[in-house]
């Protein structure tokens, strides 16, 4: 079992839809949880970062972490075609390199 | 430059050859990471440098892979006797500090796409 599991999709939604992306993890030592966005043939770029359990909102994006169930979520409201990319969840205990999920490929159709 | 720079962008090599991949981190970043991303997969950790020393090389798949960072800035990932299974995008990232608790954002380069034929 990989330490971070993520459904690779692909996921296709109409413009304006609410998108829900999810990951699970197995390592209880993970304290830091991130979502990266990766456009085709580009490096990942940090979208959201959360420490421990809770919610964090940034514009149209909301990240949620539930440590009791080891579940990580990213919600995108009013999705736009420019949101079409691969979304990678990642986790770290703080003194270890990031462990990534497989990534979910999202297409937002105009 | 402002971001992490990786060269070359693309590298095609024959099976059995030796390759070097270069990473120029953001100026002042002490931590540097190498990841490998195969098609349809997330990045997989290879090695992490804190300054000049390799703080964690547990992700290197075998002894054909080696990385250096002699002056604590530029890093080179070296692959000997390349195999077709080494084909992937090799990503480099840097952060202001690393390890020792807490977390700081890691900035990624655009990657080097290695194809072994």
PDB file of C-alpha atoms in Angstrom:
ATOM      1  CA  UNK A   1       0.000   0.000   0.000  1.00  0.00           C
ATOM      2  CA  UNK A   2       1.306   3.419  -0.966  1.00  0.00           C
ATOM      3  CA  UNK A   3       1.490   5.993   1.829  1.00  0.00           C
ATOM      4  CA  UNK A   4      -0.732   8.420  -0.126  1.00  0.00           C
ATOM      5  CA  UNK A   5      -3.516   7.066  -2.334  1.00  0.00           C
ATOM      6  CA  UNK A   6      -5.303   9.159  -4.940  1.00  0.00           C
ATOM      7  CA  UNK A   7      -7.800   8.207  -7.629  1.00  0.00           C
ATOM      8  CA  UNK A   8      -6.121   9.153 -10.936  1.00  0.00           C
ATOM      9  CA  UNK A   9      -9.407   9.863 -12.718  1.00  0.00           C
ATOM     10  CA  UNK A  10      -9.676  11.338 -15.298  1.00  0.00           C
ATOM     11  CA  UNK A  11     -12.420  13.651 -14.088  1.00  0.00           C
ATOM     12  CA  UNK A  12     -14.408  15.764 -16.524  1.00  0.00           C
ATOM     13  CA  UNK A  13     -16.839  18.467 -15.370  1.00  0.00           C
ATOM     14  CA  UNK A  14     -18.740  21.348 -16.998  1.00  0.00           C
ATOM     15  CA  UNK A  15     -17.632  24.918 -16.394  1.00  0.00           C
ATOM     16  CA  UNK A  16     -19.072  26.294 -13.164  1.00  0.00           C
ATOM     17  CA  UNK A  17     -19.319  22.911 -11.426  1.00  0.00           C
ATOM     18  CA  UNK A  18     -18.025  22.201  -7.937  1.00  0.00           C
ATOM     19  CA  UNK A  19     -15.113  19.784  -8.064  1.00  0.00           C
ATOM     20  CA  UNK A  20     -14.168  17.463  -5.226  1.00  0.00           C
ATOM     21  CA  UNK A  21     -10.741  15.813  -5.231  1.00  0.00           C
ATOM     22  CA  UNK A  22      -9.753  13.347  -2.531  1.00  0.00           C
ATOM     23  CA  UNK A  23      -6.819  11.417  -1.126  1.00  0.00           C
ATOM     24  CA  UNK A  24      -6.254   9.018   1.741  1.00  0.00           C
ATOM     25  CA  UNK A  25      -3.012   8.419   3.579  1.00  0.00           C
ATOM     26  CA  UNK A  26      -1.690   5.748   5.910  1.00  0.00           C
ATOM     27  CA  UNK A  27       1.219   7.349   7.804  1.00  0.00           C
ATOM     28  CA  UNK A  28       0.021   8.775  11.133  1.00  0.00           C
ATOM     29  CA  UNK A  29       3.190  10.882  11.367  1.00  0.00           C
ATOM     30  CA  UNK A  30       2.061  13.117   8.494  1.00  0.00           C
ATOM     31  CA  UNK A  31       1.268  16.610   9.796  1.00  0.00           C
ATOM     32  CA  UNK A  32       1.529  18.763   6.661  1.00  0.00           C
ATOM     33  CA  UNK A  33      -0.774  18.317   3.717  1.00  0.00           C
ATOM     34  CA  UNK A  34      -0.518  20.014   0.361  1.00  0.00           C
ATOM     35  CA  UNK A  35      -2.248  20.229  -2.961  1.00  0.00           C
ATOM     36  CA  UNK A  36      -0.125  20.879  -6.023  1.00  0.00           C
ATOM     37  CA  UNK A  37      -1.388  21.710  -9.502  1.00  0.00           C
ATOM     38  CA  UNK A  38       0.551  20.488 -12.503  1.00  0.00           C
ATOM     39  CA  UNK A  39      -0.106  21.659 -16.041  1.00  0.00           C
ATOM     40  CA  UNK A  40       1.014  19.499 -18.931  1.00  0.00           C
ATOM     41  CA  UNK A  41       4.807  19.425 -19.324  1.00  0.00           C
ATOM     42  CA  UNK A  42       5.293  21.741 -16.346  1.00  0.00           C
ATOM     43  CA  UNK A  43       6.524  21.220 -12.805  1.00  0.00           C
ATOM     44  CA  UNK A  44       4.048  21.040  -9.897  1.00  0.00           C
ATOM     45  CA  UNK A  45       3.121  24.348  -8.257  1.00  0.00           C
ATOM     46  CA  UNK A  46       1.777  24.683  -4.722  1.00  0.00           C
ATOM     47  CA  UNK A  47      -1.912  25.475  -4.565  1.00  0.00           C
ATOM     48  CA  UNK A  48      -2.844  24.968  -0.913  1.00  0.00           C
ATOM     49  CA  UNK A  49      -1.084  23.938   2.284  1.00  0.00           C
ATOM     50  CA  UNK A  50      -2.691  22.795   5.553  1.00  0.00           C
ATOM     51  CA  UNK A  51      -1.174  21.894   8.885  1.00  0.00           C
ATOM     52  CA  UNK A  52      -2.898  19.103  10.846  1.00  0.00           C
ATOM     53  CA  UNK A  53      -6.701  18.817  10.713  1.00  0.00           C
ATOM     54  CA  UNK A  54      -9.041  21.552   9.587  1.00  0.00           C
ATOM     55  CA  UNK A  55     -10.134  23.657   6.657  1.00  0.00           C
ATOM     56  CA  UNK A  56      -8.348  26.316   4.676  1.00  0.00           C
ATOM     57  CA  UNK A  57      -9.949  28.528   2.057  1.00  0.00           C
ATOM     58  CA  UNK A  58      -8.264  30.558  -0.675  1.00  0.00           C
ATOM     59  CA  UNK A  59     -10.586  32.116  -3.206  1.00  0.00           C
ATOM     60  CA  UNK A  60     -12.406  29.348  -5.087  1.00  0.00           C
ATOM     61  CA  UNK A  61     -10.307  26.642  -3.428  1.00  0.00           C
ATOM     62  CA  UNK A  62     -10.915  24.922  -0.075  1.00  0.00           C
ATOM     63  CA  UNK A  63      -8.623  22.279   1.409  1.00  0.00           C
ATOM     64  CA  UNK A  64      -9.822  19.959   4.156  1.00  0.00           C
ATOM     65  CA  UNK A  65      -7.903  17.499   6.291  1.00  0.00           C
ATOM     66  CA  UNK A  66      -9.507  14.947   8.610  1.00  0.00           C
ATOM     67  CA  UNK A  67      -6.720  13.234  10.518  1.00  0.00           C
ATOM     68  CA  UNK A  68      -9.113  10.881  12.316  1.00  0.00           C
ATOM     69  CA  UNK A  69     -10.032   9.259   9.015  1.00  0.00           C
ATOM     70  CA  UNK A  70      -6.738  10.100   7.245  1.00  0.00           C
ATOM     71  CA  UNK A  71      -8.652  11.871   4.482  1.00  0.00           C
ATOM     72  CA  UNK A  72      -7.555  14.893   2.449  1.00  0.00           C
ATOM     73  CA  UNK A  73      -9.887  16.864   0.186  1.00  0.00           C
ATOM     74  CA  UNK A  74      -9.705  19.770  -2.218  1.00  0.00           C
ATOM     75  CA  UNK A  75     -12.849  21.560  -3.377  1.00  0.00           C
ATOM     76  CA  UNK A  76     -12.923  23.891  -6.356  1.00  0.00           C
ATOM     77  CA  UNK A  77     -15.963  26.158  -6.678  1.00  0.00           C
ATOM     78  CA  UNK A  78     -17.134  27.722  -9.946  1.00  0.00           C
ATOM     79  CA  UNK A  79     -14.603  25.658 -11.881  1.00  0.00           C
ATOM     80  CA  UNK A  80     -13.041  27.269 -14.951  1.00  0.00           C
ATOM     81  CA  UNK A  81     -11.430  25.773 -18.083  1.00  0.00           C
ATOM     82  CA  UNK A  82      -8.136  27.211 -16.806  1.00  0.00           C
ATOM     83  CA  UNK A  83      -8.435  24.832 -13.827  1.00  0.00           C
ATOM     84  CA  UNK A  84      -7.874  21.904 -16.197  1.00  0.00           C
ATOM     85  CA  UNK A  85      -4.700  20.255 -14.919  1.00  0.00           C
ATOM     86  CA  UNK A  86      -3.458  17.357 -12.821  1.00  0.00           C
ATOM     87  CA  UNK A  87      -3.965  17.854  -9.093  1.00  0.00           C
ATOM     88  CA  UNK A  88      -1.487  16.150  -6.780  1.00  0.00           C
ATOM     89  CA  UNK A  89      -2.010  15.686  -3.066  1.00  0.00           C
ATOM     90  CA  UNK A  90       1.100  15.371  -0.923  1.00  0.00           C
ATOM     91  CA  UNK A  91       1.978  14.904   2.735  1.00  0.00           C
ATOM     92  CA  UNK A  92       4.972  15.233   5.010  1.00  0.00           C
ATOM     93  CA  UNK A  93       5.795  14.775   8.663  1.00  0.00           C
ATOM     94  CA  UNK A  94       7.772  18.016   8.481  1.00  0.00           C
ATOM     95  CA  UNK A  95      11.251  16.546   8.582  1.00  0.00           C
ATOM     96  CA  UNK A  96      10.760  14.272   5.605  1.00  0.00           C
ATOM     97  CA  UNK A  97      10.430  14.918   1.884  1.00  0.00           C
ATOM     98  CA  UNK A  98       6.965  15.135   0.376  1.00  0.00           C
ATOM     99  CA  UNK A  99       5.099  11.921  -0.420  1.00  0.00           C
ATOM    100  CA  UNK A 100       2.794  12.400  -3.387  1.00  0.00           C
ATOM    101  CA  UNK A 101      -0.363  10.708  -4.590  1.00  0.00           C
ATOM    102  CA  UNK A 102      -0.682   9.623  -8.232  1.00  0.00           C
ATOM    103  CA  UNK A 103      -2.502  12.795  -9.203  1.00  0.00           C
ATOM    104  CA  UNK A 104      -6.034  13.320 -10.547  1.00  0.00           C
ATOM    105  CA  UNK A 105      -6.372  14.627 -14.077  1.00  0.00           C
ATOM    106  CA  UNK A 106      -9.174  17.224 -14.239  1.00  0.00           C
ATOM    107  CA  UNK A 107     -10.801  18.639 -17.365  1.00  0.00           C
ATOM    108  CA  UNK A 108     -13.239  21.547 -17.086  1.00  0.00           C
ATOM    109  CA  UNK A 109     -15.313  21.794 -20.238  1.00  0.00           C
ATOM    110  CA  UNK A 110     -16.540  25.222 -21.400  1.00  0.00           C
TER     111      UNK A 110
ATOM    112  CA  UNK B   1      16.740  33.418 -12.485  1.00  0.00           C
ATOM    113  CA  UNK B   2      13.694  33.652 -10.302  1.00  0.00           C
ATOM    114  CA  UNK B   3      12.749  29.977 -10.306  1.00  0.00           C
ATOM    115  CA  UNK B   4      14.287  26.513 -10.255  1.00  0.00           C
ATOM    116  CA  UNK B   5      16.004  25.832 -13.566  1.00  0.00           C
ATOM    117  CA  UNK B   6      16.619  22.370 -14.970  1.00  0.00           C
ATOM    118  CA  UNK B   7      18.707  21.481 -17.986  1.00  0.00           C
ATOM    119  CA  UNK B   8      18.307  19.951 -20.437  1.00  0.00           C
ATOM    120  CA  UNK B   9      14.529  20.096 -20.886  1.00  0.00           C
ATOM    121  CA  UNK B  10      14.633  16.909 -22.896  1.00  0.00           C
ATOM    122  CA  UNK B  11      17.261  14.205 -23.169  1.00  0.00           C
ATOM    123  CA  UNK B  12      17.193  11.172 -25.432  1.00  0.00           C
ATOM    124  CA  UNK B  13      19.901   8.613 -24.824  1.00  0.00           C
ATOM    125  CA  UNK B  14      20.695   5.090 -25.841  1.00  0.00           C
ATOM    126  CA  UNK B  15      20.398   2.199 -23.435  1.00  0.00           C
ATOM    127  CA  UNK B  16      23.650   1.708 -21.544  1.00  0.00           C
ATOM    128  CA  UNK B  17      24.816   5.315 -21.839  1.00  0.00           C
ATOM    129  CA  UNK B  18      25.623   7.722 -19.001  1.00  0.00           C
ATOM    130  CA  UNK B  19      23.569  10.894 -18.467  1.00  0.00           C
ATOM    131  CA  UNK B  20      23.804  13.957 -16.253  1.00  0.00           C
ATOM    132  CA  UNK B  21      20.834  16.125 -15.350  1.00  0.00           C
ATOM    133  CA  UNK B  22      21.407  19.577 -13.890  1.00  0.00           C
ATOM    134  CA  UNK B  23      19.389  21.599 -11.395  1.00  0.00           C
ATOM    135  CA  UNK B  24      19.885  25.272 -10.515  1.00  0.00           C
ATOM    136  CA  UNK B  25      17.858  25.978  -7.355  1.00  0.00           C
ATOM    137  CA  UNK B  26      16.455  29.309  -6.253  1.00  0.00           C
ATOM    138  CA  UNK B  27      19.267  31.441  -4.862  1.00  0.00           C
ATOM    139  CA  UNK B  28      19.592  31.077  -1.101  1.00  0.00           C
ATOM    140  CA  UNK B  29      17.603  27.852  -0.850  1.00  0.00           C
ATOM    141  CA  UNK B  30      19.533  25.380   1.275  1.00  0.00           C
ATOM    142  CA  UNK B  31      17.339  22.335   0.663  1.00  0.00           C
ATOM    143  CA  UNK B  32      17.261  20.617  -2.725  1.00  0.00           C
ATOM    144  CA  UNK B  33      15.197  17.592  -3.742  1.00  0.00           C
ATOM    145  CA  UNK B  34      15.187  15.255  -6.732  1.00  0.00           C
ATOM    146  CA  UNK B  35      12.005  13.433  -7.696  1.00  0.00           C
ATOM    147  CA  UNK B  36      11.168  11.103 -10.582  1.00  0.00           C
ATOM    148  CA  UNK B  37       7.744  11.179 -12.240  1.00  0.00           C
ATOM    149  CA  UNK B  38       6.742   8.336 -14.508  1.00  0.00           C
ATOM    150  CA  UNK B  39       3.808   8.656 -16.915  1.00  0.00           C
ATOM    151  CA  UNK B  40       0.507   8.751 -15.046  1.00  0.00           C
ATOM    152  CA  UNK B  41       2.191   8.739 -11.641  1.00  0.00           C
ATOM    153  CA  UNK B  42       2.940  11.295  -8.962  1.00  0.00           C
ATOM    154  CA  UNK B  43       6.502  12.402  -8.258  1.00  0.00           C
ATOM    155  CA  UNK B  44       8.548   9.820  -6.337  1.00  0.00           C
ATOM    156  CA  UNK B  45      11.301  10.980  -3.998  1.00  0.00           C
ATOM    157  CA  UNK B  46      14.889  10.158  -4.943  1.00  0.00           C
ATOM    158  CA  UNK B  47      17.288  12.210  -2.819  1.00  0.00           C
ATOM    159  CA  UNK B  48      17.371  15.293  -0.580  1.00  0.00           C
ATOM    160  CA  UNK B  49      20.292  17.639   0.047  1.00  0.00           C
ATOM    161  CA  UNK B  50      20.682  20.023   2.956  1.00  0.00           C
ATOM    162  CA  UNK B  51      23.543  22.257   1.874  1.00  0.00           C
ATOM    163  CA  UNK B  52      26.276  20.141   0.308  1.00  0.00           C
ATOM    164  CA  UNK B  53      25.426  16.855   1.976  1.00  0.00           C
ATOM    165  CA  UNK B  54      22.843  14.256   1.047  1.00  0.00           C
ATOM    166  CA  UNK B  55      20.548  14.203   4.072  1.00  0.00           C
ATOM    167  CA  UNK B  56      18.378  11.396   2.699  1.00  0.00           C
ATOM    168  CA  UNK B  57      19.137   9.238  -0.349  1.00  0.00           C
ATOM    169  CA  UNK B  58      16.716   6.453   0.500  1.00  0.00           C
ATOM    170  CA  UNK B  59      14.737   6.960  -2.706  1.00  0.00           C
ATOM    171  CA  UNK B  60      17.576   6.226  -5.113  1.00  0.00           C
ATOM    172  CA  UNK B  61      16.486   2.996  -6.839  1.00  0.00           C
ATOM    173  CA  UNK B  62      19.944   1.408  -7.181  1.00  0.00           C
ATOM    174  CA  UNK B  63      23.643   2.211  -7.373  1.00  0.00           C
ATOM    175  CA  UNK B  64      23.376   3.386 -10.988  1.00  0.00           C
ATOM    176  CA  UNK B  65      21.886   6.616  -9.636  1.00  0.00           C
ATOM    177  CA  UNK B  66      24.045   9.209  -7.911  1.00  0.00           C
ATOM    178  CA  UNK B  67      23.658  12.908  -7.162  1.00  0.00           C
ATOM    179  CA  UNK B  68      26.029  15.638  -6.026  1.00  0.00           C
ATOM    180  CA  UNK B  69      25.786  19.215  -4.819  1.00  0.00           C
ATOM    181  CA  UNK B  70      29.432  20.168  -4.273  1.00  0.00           C
ATOM    182  CA  UNK B  71      29.004  23.858  -3.444  1.00  0.00           C
ATOM    183  CA  UNK B  72      25.565  23.754  -1.881  1.00  0.00           C
ATOM    184  CA  UNK B  73      23.871  25.303  -4.890  1.00  0.00           C
ATOM    185  CA  UNK B  74      23.743  23.544  -8.280  1.00  0.00           C
ATOM    186  CA  UNK B  75      23.062  19.817  -8.186  1.00  0.00           C
ATOM    187  CA  UNK B  76      23.685  17.124 -10.772  1.00  0.00           C
ATOM    188  CA  UNK B  77      21.831  13.819 -10.944  1.00  0.00           C
ATOM    189  CA  UNK B  78      23.942  11.161 -12.641  1.00  0.00           C
ATOM    190  CA  UNK B  79      22.623   7.927 -14.101  1.00  0.00           C
ATOM    191  CA  UNK B  80      25.022   5.230 -15.257  1.00  0.00           C
ATOM    192  CA  UNK B  81      24.250   2.401 -17.695  1.00  0.00           C
ATOM    193  CA  UNK B  82      20.801   3.782 -18.435  1.00  0.00           C
ATOM    194  CA  UNK B  83      17.911   1.362 -18.899  1.00  0.00           C
ATOM    195  CA  UNK B  84      14.606   1.840 -20.726  1.00  0.00           C
ATOM    196  CA  UNK B  85      12.850   1.775 -17.328  1.00  0.00           C
ATOM    197  CA  UNK B  86      14.720   4.945 -16.355  1.00  0.00           C
ATOM    198  CA  UNK B  87      12.599   6.903 -18.856  1.00  0.00           C
ATOM    199  CA  UNK B  88      10.647   9.488 -16.876  1.00  0.00           C
ATOM    200  CA  UNK B  89      10.519  13.175 -16.013  1.00  0.00           C
ATOM    201  CA  UNK B  90      13.135  14.045 -13.409  1.00  0.00           C
ATOM    202  CA  UNK B  91      11.999  16.943 -11.237  1.00  0.00           C
ATOM    203  CA  UNK B  92      14.124  19.105  -8.998  1.00  0.00           C
ATOM    204  CA  UNK B  93      12.746  21.256  -6.181  1.00  0.00           C
ATOM    205  CA  UNK B  94      14.292  23.634  -3.683  1.00  0.00           C
ATOM    206  CA  UNK B  95      13.137  25.200  -0.437  1.00  0.00           C
ATOM    207  CA  UNK B  96      14.496  27.835   1.897  1.00  0.00           C
ATOM    208  CA  UNK B  97      15.096  25.329   4.678  1.00  0.00           C
ATOM    209  CA  UNK B  98      14.255  21.688   4.978  1.00  0.00           C
ATOM    210  CA  UNK B  99      13.974  18.865   7.496  1.00  0.00           C
ATOM    211  CA  UNK B 100      14.414  19.624  11.204  1.00  0.00           C
ATOM    212  CA  UNK B 101      10.687  19.949  11.782  1.00  0.00           C
ATOM    213  CA  UNK B 102       8.195  22.334  10.288  1.00  0.00           C
ATOM    214  CA  UNK B 103       7.721  22.642   6.564  1.00  0.00           C
ATOM    215  CA  UNK B 104       8.626  25.234   3.979  1.00  0.00           C
ATOM    216  CA  UNK B 105       7.291  25.399   0.455  1.00  0.00           C
ATOM    217  CA  UNK B 106       9.236  23.449  -2.131  1.00  0.00           C
ATOM    218  CA  UNK B 107       9.401  25.119  -5.558  1.00  0.00           C
ATOM    219  CA  UNK B 108       9.696  22.788  -8.527  1.00  0.00           C
ATOM    220  CA  UNK B 109      11.494  23.171 -11.815  1.00  0.00           C
ATOM    221  CA  UNK B 110       9.873  22.223 -15.100  1.00  0.00           C
ATOM    222  CA  UNK B 111      11.694  18.883 -15.141  1.00  0.00           C
ATOM    223  CA  UNK B 112      13.995  17.034 -17.527  1.00  0.00           C
ATOM    224  CA  UNK B 113      12.190  14.510 -19.723  1.00  0.00           C
ATOM    225  CA  UNK B 114      14.573  11.557 -20.107  1.00  0.00           C
ATOM    226  CA  UNK B 115      13.916   8.990 -22.807  1.00  0.00           C
ATOM    227  CA  UNK B 116      16.100   5.897 -23.006  1.00  0.00           C
ATOM    228  CA  UNK B 117      15.853   4.126 -26.377  1.00  0.00           C
TER     229      UNK B 117
END
